[in-house]
CSV table of C-alpha atoms in Angstrom, one decimal:
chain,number,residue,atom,x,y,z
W,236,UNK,CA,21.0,-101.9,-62.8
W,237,UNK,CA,20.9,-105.3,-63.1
W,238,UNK,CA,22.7,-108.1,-60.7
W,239,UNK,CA,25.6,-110.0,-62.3
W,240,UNK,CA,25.1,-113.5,-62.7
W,241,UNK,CA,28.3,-116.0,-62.8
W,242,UNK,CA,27.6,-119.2,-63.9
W,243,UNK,CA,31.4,-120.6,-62.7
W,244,UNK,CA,33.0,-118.0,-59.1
W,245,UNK,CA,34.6,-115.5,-59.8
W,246,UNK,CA,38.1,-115.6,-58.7
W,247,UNK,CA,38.7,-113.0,-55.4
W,248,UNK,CA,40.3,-110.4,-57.0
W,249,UNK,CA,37.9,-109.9,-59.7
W,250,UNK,CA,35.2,-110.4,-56.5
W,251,UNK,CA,37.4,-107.9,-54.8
W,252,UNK,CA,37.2,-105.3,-57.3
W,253,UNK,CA,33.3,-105.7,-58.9
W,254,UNK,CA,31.9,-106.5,-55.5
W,255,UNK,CA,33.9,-105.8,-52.0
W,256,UNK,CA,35.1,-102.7,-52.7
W,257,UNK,CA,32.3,-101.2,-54.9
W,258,UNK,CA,30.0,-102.7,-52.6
W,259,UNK,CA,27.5,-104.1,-55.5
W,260,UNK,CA,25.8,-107.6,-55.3
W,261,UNK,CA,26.5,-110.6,-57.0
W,262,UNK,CA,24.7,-113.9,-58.1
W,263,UNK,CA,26.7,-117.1,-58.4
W,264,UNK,CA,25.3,-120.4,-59.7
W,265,UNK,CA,25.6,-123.5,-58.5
W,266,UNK,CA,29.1,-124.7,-59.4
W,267,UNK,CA,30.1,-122.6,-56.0
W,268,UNK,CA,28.3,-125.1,-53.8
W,269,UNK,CA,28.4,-128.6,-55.6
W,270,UNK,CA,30.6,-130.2,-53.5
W,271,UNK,CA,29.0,-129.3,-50.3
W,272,UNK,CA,27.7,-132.4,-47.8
W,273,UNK,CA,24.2,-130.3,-47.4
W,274,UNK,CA,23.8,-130.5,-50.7
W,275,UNK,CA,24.3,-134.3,-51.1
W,276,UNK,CA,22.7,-135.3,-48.0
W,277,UNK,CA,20.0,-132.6,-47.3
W,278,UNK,CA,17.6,-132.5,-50.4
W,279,UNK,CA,16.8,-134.8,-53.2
W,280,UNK,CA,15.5,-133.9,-56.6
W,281,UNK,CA,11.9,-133.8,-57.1
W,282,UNK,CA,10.1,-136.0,-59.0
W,283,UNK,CA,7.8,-133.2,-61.1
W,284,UNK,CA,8.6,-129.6,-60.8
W,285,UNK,CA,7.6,-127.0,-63.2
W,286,UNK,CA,10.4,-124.2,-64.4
W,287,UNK,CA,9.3,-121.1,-61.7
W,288,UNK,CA,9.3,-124.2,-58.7
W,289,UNK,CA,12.4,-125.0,-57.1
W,290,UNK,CA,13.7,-128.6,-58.8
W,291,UNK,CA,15.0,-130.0,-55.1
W,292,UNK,CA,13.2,-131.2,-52.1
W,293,UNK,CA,14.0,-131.5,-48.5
W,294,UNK,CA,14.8,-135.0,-47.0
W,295,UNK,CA,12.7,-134.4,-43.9
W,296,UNK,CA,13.4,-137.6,-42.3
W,297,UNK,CA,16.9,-137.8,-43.0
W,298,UNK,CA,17.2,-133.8,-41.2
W,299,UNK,CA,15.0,-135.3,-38.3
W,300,UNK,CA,17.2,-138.9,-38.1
W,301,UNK,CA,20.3,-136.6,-38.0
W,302,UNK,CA,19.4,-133.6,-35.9
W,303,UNK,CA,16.5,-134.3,-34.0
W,304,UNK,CA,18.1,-134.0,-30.8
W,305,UNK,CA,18.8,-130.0,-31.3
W,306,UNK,CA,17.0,-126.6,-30.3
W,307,UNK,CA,16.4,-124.1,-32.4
W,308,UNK,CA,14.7,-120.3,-32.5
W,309,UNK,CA,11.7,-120.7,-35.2
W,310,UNK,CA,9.8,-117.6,-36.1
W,311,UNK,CA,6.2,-117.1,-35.9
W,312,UNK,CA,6.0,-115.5,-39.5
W,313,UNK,CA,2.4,-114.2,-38.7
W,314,UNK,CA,2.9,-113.3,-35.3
W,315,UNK,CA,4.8,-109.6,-35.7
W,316,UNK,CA,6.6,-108.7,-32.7
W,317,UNK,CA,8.1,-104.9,-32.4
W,318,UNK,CA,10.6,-104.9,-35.6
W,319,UNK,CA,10.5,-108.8,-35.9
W,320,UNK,CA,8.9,-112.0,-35.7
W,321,UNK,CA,7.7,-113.5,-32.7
W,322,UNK,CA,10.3,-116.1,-32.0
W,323,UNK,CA,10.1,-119.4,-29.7
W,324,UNK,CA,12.8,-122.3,-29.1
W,325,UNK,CA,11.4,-125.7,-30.6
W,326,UNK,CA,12.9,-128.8,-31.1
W,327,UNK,CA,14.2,-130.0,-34.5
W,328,UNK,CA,12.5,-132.6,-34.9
W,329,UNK,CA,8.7,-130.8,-33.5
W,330,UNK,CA,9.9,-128.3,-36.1
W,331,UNK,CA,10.9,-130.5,-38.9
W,332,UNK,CA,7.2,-132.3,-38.3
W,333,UNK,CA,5.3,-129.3,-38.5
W,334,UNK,CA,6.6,-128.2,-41.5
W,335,UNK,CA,6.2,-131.8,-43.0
W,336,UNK,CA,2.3,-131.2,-42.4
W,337,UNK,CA,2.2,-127.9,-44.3
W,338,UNK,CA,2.7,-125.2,-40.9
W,339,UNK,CA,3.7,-122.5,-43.4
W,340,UNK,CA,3.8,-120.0,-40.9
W,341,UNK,CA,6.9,-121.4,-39.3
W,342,UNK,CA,10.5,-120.6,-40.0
W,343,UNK,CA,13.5,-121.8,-38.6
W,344,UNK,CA,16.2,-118.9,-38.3
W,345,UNK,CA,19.6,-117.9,-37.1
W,346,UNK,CA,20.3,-121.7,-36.2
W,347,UNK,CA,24.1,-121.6,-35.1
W,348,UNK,CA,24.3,-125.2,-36.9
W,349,UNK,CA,28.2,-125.0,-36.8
W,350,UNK,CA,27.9,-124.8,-33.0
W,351,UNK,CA,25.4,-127.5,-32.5
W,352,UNK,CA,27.1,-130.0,-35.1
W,353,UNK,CA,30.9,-129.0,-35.1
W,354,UNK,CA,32.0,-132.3,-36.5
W,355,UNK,CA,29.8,-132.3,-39.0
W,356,UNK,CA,31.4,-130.5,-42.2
W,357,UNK,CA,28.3,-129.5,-44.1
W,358,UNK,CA,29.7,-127.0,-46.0
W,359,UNK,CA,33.3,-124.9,-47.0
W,360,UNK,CA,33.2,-121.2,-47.0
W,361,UNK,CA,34.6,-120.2,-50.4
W,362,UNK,CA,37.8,-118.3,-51.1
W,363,UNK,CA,35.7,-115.2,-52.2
W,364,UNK,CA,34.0,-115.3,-48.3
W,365,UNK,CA,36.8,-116.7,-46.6
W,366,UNK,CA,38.3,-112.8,-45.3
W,367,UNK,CA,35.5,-112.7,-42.2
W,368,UNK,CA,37.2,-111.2,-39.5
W,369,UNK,CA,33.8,-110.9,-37.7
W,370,UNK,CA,33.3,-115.0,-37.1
W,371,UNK,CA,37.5,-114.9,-36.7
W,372,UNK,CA,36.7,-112.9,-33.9
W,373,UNK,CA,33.4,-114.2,-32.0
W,374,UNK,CA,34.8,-117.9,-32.7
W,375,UNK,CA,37.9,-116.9,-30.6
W,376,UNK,CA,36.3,-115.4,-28.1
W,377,UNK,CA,34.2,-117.9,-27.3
W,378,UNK,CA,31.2,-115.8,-28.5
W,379,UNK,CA,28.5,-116.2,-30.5
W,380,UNK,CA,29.4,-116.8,-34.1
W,381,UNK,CA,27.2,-115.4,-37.2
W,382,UNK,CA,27.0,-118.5,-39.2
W,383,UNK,CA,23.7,-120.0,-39.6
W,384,UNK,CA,21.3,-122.2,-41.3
W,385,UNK,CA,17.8,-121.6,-42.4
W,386,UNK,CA,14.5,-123.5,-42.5
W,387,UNK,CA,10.7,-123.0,-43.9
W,388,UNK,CA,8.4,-123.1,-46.0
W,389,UNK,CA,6.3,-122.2,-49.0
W,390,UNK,CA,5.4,-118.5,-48.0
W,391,UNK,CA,7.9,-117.9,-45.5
W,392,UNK,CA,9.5,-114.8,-45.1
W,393,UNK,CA,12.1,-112.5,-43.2
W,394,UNK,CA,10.5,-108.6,-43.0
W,395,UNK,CA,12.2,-105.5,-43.9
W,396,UNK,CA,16.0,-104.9,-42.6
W,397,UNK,CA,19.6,-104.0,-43.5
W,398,UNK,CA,21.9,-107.3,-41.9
W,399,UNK,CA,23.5,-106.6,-38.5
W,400,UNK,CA,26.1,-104.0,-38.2
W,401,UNK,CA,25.9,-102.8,-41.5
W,402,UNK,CA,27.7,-106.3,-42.6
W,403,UNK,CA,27.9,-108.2,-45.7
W,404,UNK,CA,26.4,-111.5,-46.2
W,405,UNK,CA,25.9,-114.3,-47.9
W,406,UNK,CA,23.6,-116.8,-48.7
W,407,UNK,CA,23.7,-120.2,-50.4
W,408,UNK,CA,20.2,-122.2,-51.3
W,409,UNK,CA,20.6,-125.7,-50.6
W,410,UNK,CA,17.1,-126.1,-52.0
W,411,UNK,CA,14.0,-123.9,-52.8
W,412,UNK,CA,14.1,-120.6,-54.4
W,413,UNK,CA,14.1,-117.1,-53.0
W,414,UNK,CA,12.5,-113.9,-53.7
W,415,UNK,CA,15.1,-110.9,-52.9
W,416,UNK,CA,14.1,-107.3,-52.9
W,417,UNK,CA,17.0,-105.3,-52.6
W,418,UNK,CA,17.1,-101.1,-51.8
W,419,UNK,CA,20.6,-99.8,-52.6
W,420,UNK,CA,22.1,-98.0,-49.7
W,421,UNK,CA,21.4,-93.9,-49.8
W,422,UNK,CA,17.7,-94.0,-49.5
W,423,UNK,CA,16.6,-94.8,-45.9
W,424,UNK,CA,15.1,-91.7,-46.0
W,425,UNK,CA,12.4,-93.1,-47.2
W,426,UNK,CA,11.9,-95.8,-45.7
W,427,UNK,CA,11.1,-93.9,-42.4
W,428,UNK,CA,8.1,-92.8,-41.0
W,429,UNK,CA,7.5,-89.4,-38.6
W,430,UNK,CA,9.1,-91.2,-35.9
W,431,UNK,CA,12.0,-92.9,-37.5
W,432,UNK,CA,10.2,-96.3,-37.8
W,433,UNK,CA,11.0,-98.1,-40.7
W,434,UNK,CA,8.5,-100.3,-42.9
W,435,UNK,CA,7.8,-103.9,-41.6
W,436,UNK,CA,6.8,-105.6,-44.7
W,437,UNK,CA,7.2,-104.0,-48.4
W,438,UNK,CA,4.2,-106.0,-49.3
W,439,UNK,CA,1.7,-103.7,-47.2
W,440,UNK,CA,3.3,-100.4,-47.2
W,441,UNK,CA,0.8,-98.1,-45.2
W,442,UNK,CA,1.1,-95.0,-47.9
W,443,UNK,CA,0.0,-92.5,-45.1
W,444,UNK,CA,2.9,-93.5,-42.5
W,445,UNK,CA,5.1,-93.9,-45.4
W,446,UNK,CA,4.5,-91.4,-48.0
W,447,UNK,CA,8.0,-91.7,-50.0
W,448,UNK,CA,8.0,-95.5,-50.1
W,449,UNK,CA,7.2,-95.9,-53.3
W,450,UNK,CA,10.4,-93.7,-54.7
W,451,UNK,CA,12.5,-95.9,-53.6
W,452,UNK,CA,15.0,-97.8,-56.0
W,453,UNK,CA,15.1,-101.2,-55.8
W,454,UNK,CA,15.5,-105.1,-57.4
W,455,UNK,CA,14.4,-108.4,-57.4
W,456,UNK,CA,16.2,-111.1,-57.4
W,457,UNK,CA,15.1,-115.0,-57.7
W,458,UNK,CA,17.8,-116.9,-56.0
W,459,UNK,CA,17.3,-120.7,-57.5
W,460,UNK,CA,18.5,-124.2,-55.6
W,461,UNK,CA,22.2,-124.2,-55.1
W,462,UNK,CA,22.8,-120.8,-55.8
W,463,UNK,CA,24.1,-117.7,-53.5
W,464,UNK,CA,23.5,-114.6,-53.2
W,465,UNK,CA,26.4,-111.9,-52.3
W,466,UNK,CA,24.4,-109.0,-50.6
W,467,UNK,CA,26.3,-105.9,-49.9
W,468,UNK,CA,27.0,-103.5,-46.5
W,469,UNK,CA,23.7,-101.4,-46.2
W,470,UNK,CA,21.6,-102.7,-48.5
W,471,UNK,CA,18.1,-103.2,-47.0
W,472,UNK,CA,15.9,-106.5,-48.4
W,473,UNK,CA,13.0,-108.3,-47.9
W,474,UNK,CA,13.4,-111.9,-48.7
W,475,UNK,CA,10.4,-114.0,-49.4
W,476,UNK,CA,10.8,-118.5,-49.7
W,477,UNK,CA,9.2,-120.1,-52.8
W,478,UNK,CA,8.7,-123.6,-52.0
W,479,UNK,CA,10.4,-125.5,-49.5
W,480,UNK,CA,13.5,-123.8,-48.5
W,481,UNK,CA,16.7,-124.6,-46.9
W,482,UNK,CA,20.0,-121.7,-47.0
W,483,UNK,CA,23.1,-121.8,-45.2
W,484,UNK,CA,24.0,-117.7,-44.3
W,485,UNK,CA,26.8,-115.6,-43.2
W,486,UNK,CA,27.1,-112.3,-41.9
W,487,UNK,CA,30.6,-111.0,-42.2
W,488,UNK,CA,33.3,-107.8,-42.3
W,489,UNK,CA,36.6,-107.1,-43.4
W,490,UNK,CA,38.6,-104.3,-43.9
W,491,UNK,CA,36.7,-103.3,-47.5
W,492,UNK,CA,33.2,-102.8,-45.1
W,493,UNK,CA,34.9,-101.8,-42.0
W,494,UNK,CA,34.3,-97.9,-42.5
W,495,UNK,CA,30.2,-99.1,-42.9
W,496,UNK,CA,30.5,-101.2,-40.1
W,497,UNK,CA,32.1,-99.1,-37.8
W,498,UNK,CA,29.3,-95.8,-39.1
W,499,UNK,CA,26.9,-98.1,-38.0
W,500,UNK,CA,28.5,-98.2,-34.5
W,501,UNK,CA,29.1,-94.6,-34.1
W,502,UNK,CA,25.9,-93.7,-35.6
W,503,UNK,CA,23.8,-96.4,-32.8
W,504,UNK,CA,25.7,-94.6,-30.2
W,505,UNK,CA,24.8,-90.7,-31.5
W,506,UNK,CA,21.0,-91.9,-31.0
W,507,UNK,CA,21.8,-93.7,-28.0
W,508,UNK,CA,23.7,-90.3,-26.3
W,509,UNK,CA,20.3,-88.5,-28.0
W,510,UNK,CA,17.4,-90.5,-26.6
W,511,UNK,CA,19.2,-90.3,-22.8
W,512,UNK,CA,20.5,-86.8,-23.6
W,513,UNK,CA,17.5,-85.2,-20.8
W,514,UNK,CA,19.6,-87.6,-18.0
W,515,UNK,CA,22.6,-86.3,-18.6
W,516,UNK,CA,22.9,-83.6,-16.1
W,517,UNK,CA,22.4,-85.6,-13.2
W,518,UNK,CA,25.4,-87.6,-14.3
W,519,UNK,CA,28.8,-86.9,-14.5
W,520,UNK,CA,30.7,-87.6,-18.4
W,521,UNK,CA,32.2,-90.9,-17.2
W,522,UNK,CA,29.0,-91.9,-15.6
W,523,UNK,CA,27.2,-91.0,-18.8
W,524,UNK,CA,29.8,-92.2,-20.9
W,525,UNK,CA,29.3,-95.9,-19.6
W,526,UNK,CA,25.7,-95.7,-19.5
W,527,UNK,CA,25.7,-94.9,-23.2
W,528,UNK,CA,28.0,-98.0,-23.5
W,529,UNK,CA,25.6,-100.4,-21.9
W,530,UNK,CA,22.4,-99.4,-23.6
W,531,UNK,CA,24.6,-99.3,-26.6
W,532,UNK,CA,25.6,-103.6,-26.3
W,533,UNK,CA,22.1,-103.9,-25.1
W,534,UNK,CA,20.5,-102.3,-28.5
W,535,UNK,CA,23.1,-103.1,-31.1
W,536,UNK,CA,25.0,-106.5,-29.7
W,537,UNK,CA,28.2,-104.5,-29.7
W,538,UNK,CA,29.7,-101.6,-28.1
W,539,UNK,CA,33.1,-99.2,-28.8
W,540,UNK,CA,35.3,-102.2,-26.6
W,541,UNK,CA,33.9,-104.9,-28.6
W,542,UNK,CA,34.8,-103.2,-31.4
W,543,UNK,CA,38.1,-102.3,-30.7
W,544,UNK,CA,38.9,-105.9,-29.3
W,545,UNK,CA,37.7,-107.2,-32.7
W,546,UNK,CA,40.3,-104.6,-34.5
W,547,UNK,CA,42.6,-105.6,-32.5
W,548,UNK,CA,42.2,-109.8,-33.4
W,549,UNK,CA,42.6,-108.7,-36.3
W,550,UNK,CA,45.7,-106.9,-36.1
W,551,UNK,CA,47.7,-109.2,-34.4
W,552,UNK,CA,46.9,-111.7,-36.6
W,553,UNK,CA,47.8,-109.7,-39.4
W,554,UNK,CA,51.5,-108.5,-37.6
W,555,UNK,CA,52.2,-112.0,-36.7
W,556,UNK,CA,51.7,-113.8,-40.3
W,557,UNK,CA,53.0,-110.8,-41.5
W,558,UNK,CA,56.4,-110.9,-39.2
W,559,UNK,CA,56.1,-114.8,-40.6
W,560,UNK,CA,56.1,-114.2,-43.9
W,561,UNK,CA,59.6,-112.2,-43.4
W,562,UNK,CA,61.3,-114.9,-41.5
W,563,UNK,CA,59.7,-117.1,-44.8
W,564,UNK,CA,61.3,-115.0,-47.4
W,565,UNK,CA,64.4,-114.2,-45.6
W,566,UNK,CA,65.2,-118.1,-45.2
W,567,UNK,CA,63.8,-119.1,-48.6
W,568,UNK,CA,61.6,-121.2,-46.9
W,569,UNK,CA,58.2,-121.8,-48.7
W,570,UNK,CA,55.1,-119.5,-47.5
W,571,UNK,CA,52.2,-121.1,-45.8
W,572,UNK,CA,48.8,-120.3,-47.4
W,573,UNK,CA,46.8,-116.8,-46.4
W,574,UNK,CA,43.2,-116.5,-46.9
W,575,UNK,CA,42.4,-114.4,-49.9
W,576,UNK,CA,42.4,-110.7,-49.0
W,577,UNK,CA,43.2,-107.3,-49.8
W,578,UNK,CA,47.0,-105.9,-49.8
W,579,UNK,CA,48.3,-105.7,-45.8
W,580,UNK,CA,49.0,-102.1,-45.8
W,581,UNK,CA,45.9,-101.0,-47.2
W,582,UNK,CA,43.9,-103.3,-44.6
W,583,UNK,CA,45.9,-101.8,-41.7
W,584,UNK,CA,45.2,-98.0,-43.3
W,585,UNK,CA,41.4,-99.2,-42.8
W,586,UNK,CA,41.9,-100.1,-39.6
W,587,UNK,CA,43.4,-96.7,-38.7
W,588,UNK,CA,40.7,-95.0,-39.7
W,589,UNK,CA,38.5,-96.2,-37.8
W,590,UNK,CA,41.0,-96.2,-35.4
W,591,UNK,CA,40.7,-92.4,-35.6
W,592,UNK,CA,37.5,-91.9,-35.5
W,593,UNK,CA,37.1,-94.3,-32.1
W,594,UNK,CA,39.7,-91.9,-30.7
W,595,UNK,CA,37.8,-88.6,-31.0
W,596,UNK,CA,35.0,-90.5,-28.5
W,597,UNK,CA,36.7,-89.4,-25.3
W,598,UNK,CA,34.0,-90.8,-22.6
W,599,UNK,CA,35.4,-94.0,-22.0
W,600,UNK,CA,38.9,-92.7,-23.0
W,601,UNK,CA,40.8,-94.8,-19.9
W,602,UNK,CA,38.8,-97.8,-20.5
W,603,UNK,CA,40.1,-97.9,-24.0
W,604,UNK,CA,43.5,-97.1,-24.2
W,605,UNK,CA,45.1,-99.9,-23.2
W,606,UNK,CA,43.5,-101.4,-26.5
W,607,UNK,CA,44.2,-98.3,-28.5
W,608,UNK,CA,47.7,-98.8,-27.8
W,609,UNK,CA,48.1,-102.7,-28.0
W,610,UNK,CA,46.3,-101.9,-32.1
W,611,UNK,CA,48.5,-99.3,-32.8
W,612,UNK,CA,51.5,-101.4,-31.4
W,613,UNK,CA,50.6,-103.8,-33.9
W,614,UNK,CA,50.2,-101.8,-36.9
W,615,UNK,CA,52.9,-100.3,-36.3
W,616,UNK,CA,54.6,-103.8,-37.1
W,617,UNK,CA,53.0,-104.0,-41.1
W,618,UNK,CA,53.9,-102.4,-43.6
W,619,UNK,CA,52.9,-99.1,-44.9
C-alpha cells in the first residue's frame, strides 16, 4: 500500500471519504501551507542543498529575536526515560543557541506555541482539519490545548508510539524533512514483549524481547519542507528529522475517530480495574469505582467525565447551530458558515454510541448522570 500524494488539498468530502472515515493516511504538498506566516517568517531557502536534503533553513535569529522570552519542554533524545525521552524546561532562546552550535541531541516538543503567542497568527488550520472537537473542547475549558510546534535537529527523533487517545494528527513541515514509519492499526501484537512493553526505538529492536517485530507491516514516508502529513487513529510511528527541522502538529477527534478514541478510554480503564483488581475487596464498588477513575486521569490525561463533558461540548454546539440553522431557513435569512463536517445526524448516531457504551460502566453511575442526561437532552434536539 502506498500513501497518496496530492500535490493541490483535497477538498473535505473527498478527505472525508479516502481518509476520515477509512482511516488511511494522506500526503499533501505544499500548496496547503503556502500562505502561512511560519513559512514566510520562520525559514529561508538555503543557498546549496542537494535533492535528499531539505531546500529551507531555519532563521535562528529571527525565532530567538521573536520568541526568546518563552519556555519550553526540550527532549533529551539520548537520554531514555521509561516510554519517553528525558524532558527538561529550557528557554527559547538557550534552546535556539544550542541547536545553532550543532546540540543534535536536543529537541523541542509539545510547545503550546498558540498559548504562548496568541496574537501571533502563524498558521490557519485547513478546512480538511478544521472538525477538531478535541482543541474545541480543551480551549473552552480553559485546558490544555493539543496544538503544538516542533524543534531539532539533524538526527532528532520521537520513539515508538500511537498519538494520544488513539487521535488523528497532523503535521505540517515548515522546513527540514522527515522520516515516517508507519504500522497500520491490527498488529500491536507484535509490538509487545512478555510483559506488554512495547518497542522503544524500531531502529534497535532487541529480537529476543521482541520475537514478532519483524512481521510487522509497515511504510515509510519522507515528508519534504512545507508538506503535511495526515496520520490516522491507531497507527503507531516512529518519526526520525533529516536536517534542521521545524513542524507545526495537531492532535485531534471528531465523530469519524470517536469510536477509536473512546476504545482507547474504555480499554485504559479495563487495565486500570486489572492491575488494582487484588485491592478491590477491601473496598466497596463506589470506592473502587473512583479509585479506578483517578489512576485512570493520572495514566491517560483523561477519564469517563472528561469524556463525557467533551461529548457533551460537542453536542450543544451541534443542537444550538443546528436549532439556528432552522430559524435561518425558516426566515430566508442567509446561513452563517459551519466548519466542514460530516452530516448532523450521523455525528449525533456516533456520539450515541459511545454514549452507550459509557452507560454500561455503572461505578460512577451518580457522578455521571447529570451529564448523560444534559447529552441526550441535546441530541434529542438534531435530527435523526
Amino acid at each position: 500500500m502506498e500513501i497518496p500524494y496530492y500535490e493541490e488539498p483535497p477538498t473535505y468530502e473527498a478527505f472525508l471519504q479516502n481518509h476520515l472515515r477509512p482511516n488511511l493516511p494522506a500526503l499533501i504538498g505544499p500548496a496547503l501551507t503556502e500562505e502561512w506566516r511560519a513559512r514566510r517568517e520562520w525559514v529561508e531557502k538555503r543557498t546549496e542543498w542537494k535533492e535528499n536534503e531539505p531546500m529551507m533553513q531555519p532563521r535562528f535569529e529571527f525565532l530567538k529575536a521573536k520568541f526568546g522570552g518563552a519556555e519550553a519542554q526540550v527532549a533529551e533524545c539520548d537520554q531514555r526515560e521509561f516510554t519517553d525521552q528525558r524532558r527538561v524546561v529550557m528557554g527559547f532562546t538557550e534552546f535556539v543557541t544550542r541547536w545553532q552550535q550543532g546540540d543534535s541531541q536536543l529537541y523541542l516538543k509539545d510547545w503550546h506555541f498558540c498559548n504562548a503567542f496568541p496574537d501571533y497568527d502563524a498558521y490557519q488550520v485547513p478546512e480538511i482539519f478544521a472538525d477538531d472537537w478535541m482543541n474545541e473542547y480543551w480551549q473552552k475549558e480553559g485546558k490544555d490545548d493539543y496544538r503544538f510546534v516542533y524543534m531539532g535537529g539533524d538526527g532528532t527523533y520521537t520513539p515508538f508510539h500511537a498519538d494520544v487517545y488513539r487521535s488523528y494528527s497532523w503535521s505540517s513541515n515548515i522546513c527540514g524533512i522527515k522520516k515516517w514509519t508507519l504500522f497500520p492499526p491490527g498488529q500491536e501484537h507484535l509490538f509487545k514483549d512478555k510483559l506488554n512493553n512495547f518497542v522503544y526505538d524500531i531502529r534497535s529492536v532487541d529480537a529476543e524481547q521482541f520475537p514478532e517485530f519483524d512481521k510487522a507491516r509497515r511504510m515509510i514516508v519522507y515528508q519534504r519542507d512545507g508538506e503535511t502529513l495526515f496520520v490516522p487513529s491507531g497507527w503507531f510511528h516512529q518519526v526520525e528529522n533529516i536536517g534542521a527541522t521545524i513542524s507545526i502538529n495537531h492532535n485531534w477527534a471528531n465523530a469519524c475517530n470517536l469510536d477509536k478514541t473512546c476504545a482507547s478510554l474504555l480499554g485504559d480503564l479495563e487495565d486500570v480495574e486489572h492491575s488494582i483488581e487484588d485491592l478491590k475487596d477491601g473496598m466497596d464498588e463506589k470506592e473502587f469505582g473512583e479509585t479506578c477513575q483517578r489512576l485512570l486521569l493520572a495514566h491517560s490525561g483523561w477519564d469517563v467525565k472528561m469524556f463525557l463533558q467533551l461529548l457533551s461540548c460537542v453536542a450543544q454546539r451541534m443542537a444550538h447551530h443546528h436549532q439556528q440553522q432552522q430559524r435561518q431557513q425558516e426566515e430566508e435569512q442567509q446561513q452563517q458558515f459551519v466548519v466542514a463536517q460530516p452530516p448532523v445526524a450521523w455525528q449525533a448516531e456516533r456520539i450515541g454510541q459511545s454514549l452507550g457504551r459509557v452507560k454500561g460502566l455503572t461505578k460512577d453511575e451518580d457522578d455521571w448522570s447529570p451529564i448523560i442526561t444534559q447529552i441526550e437532552a441535546y441530541l434529542e434536539k438534531l435530527p435523526k
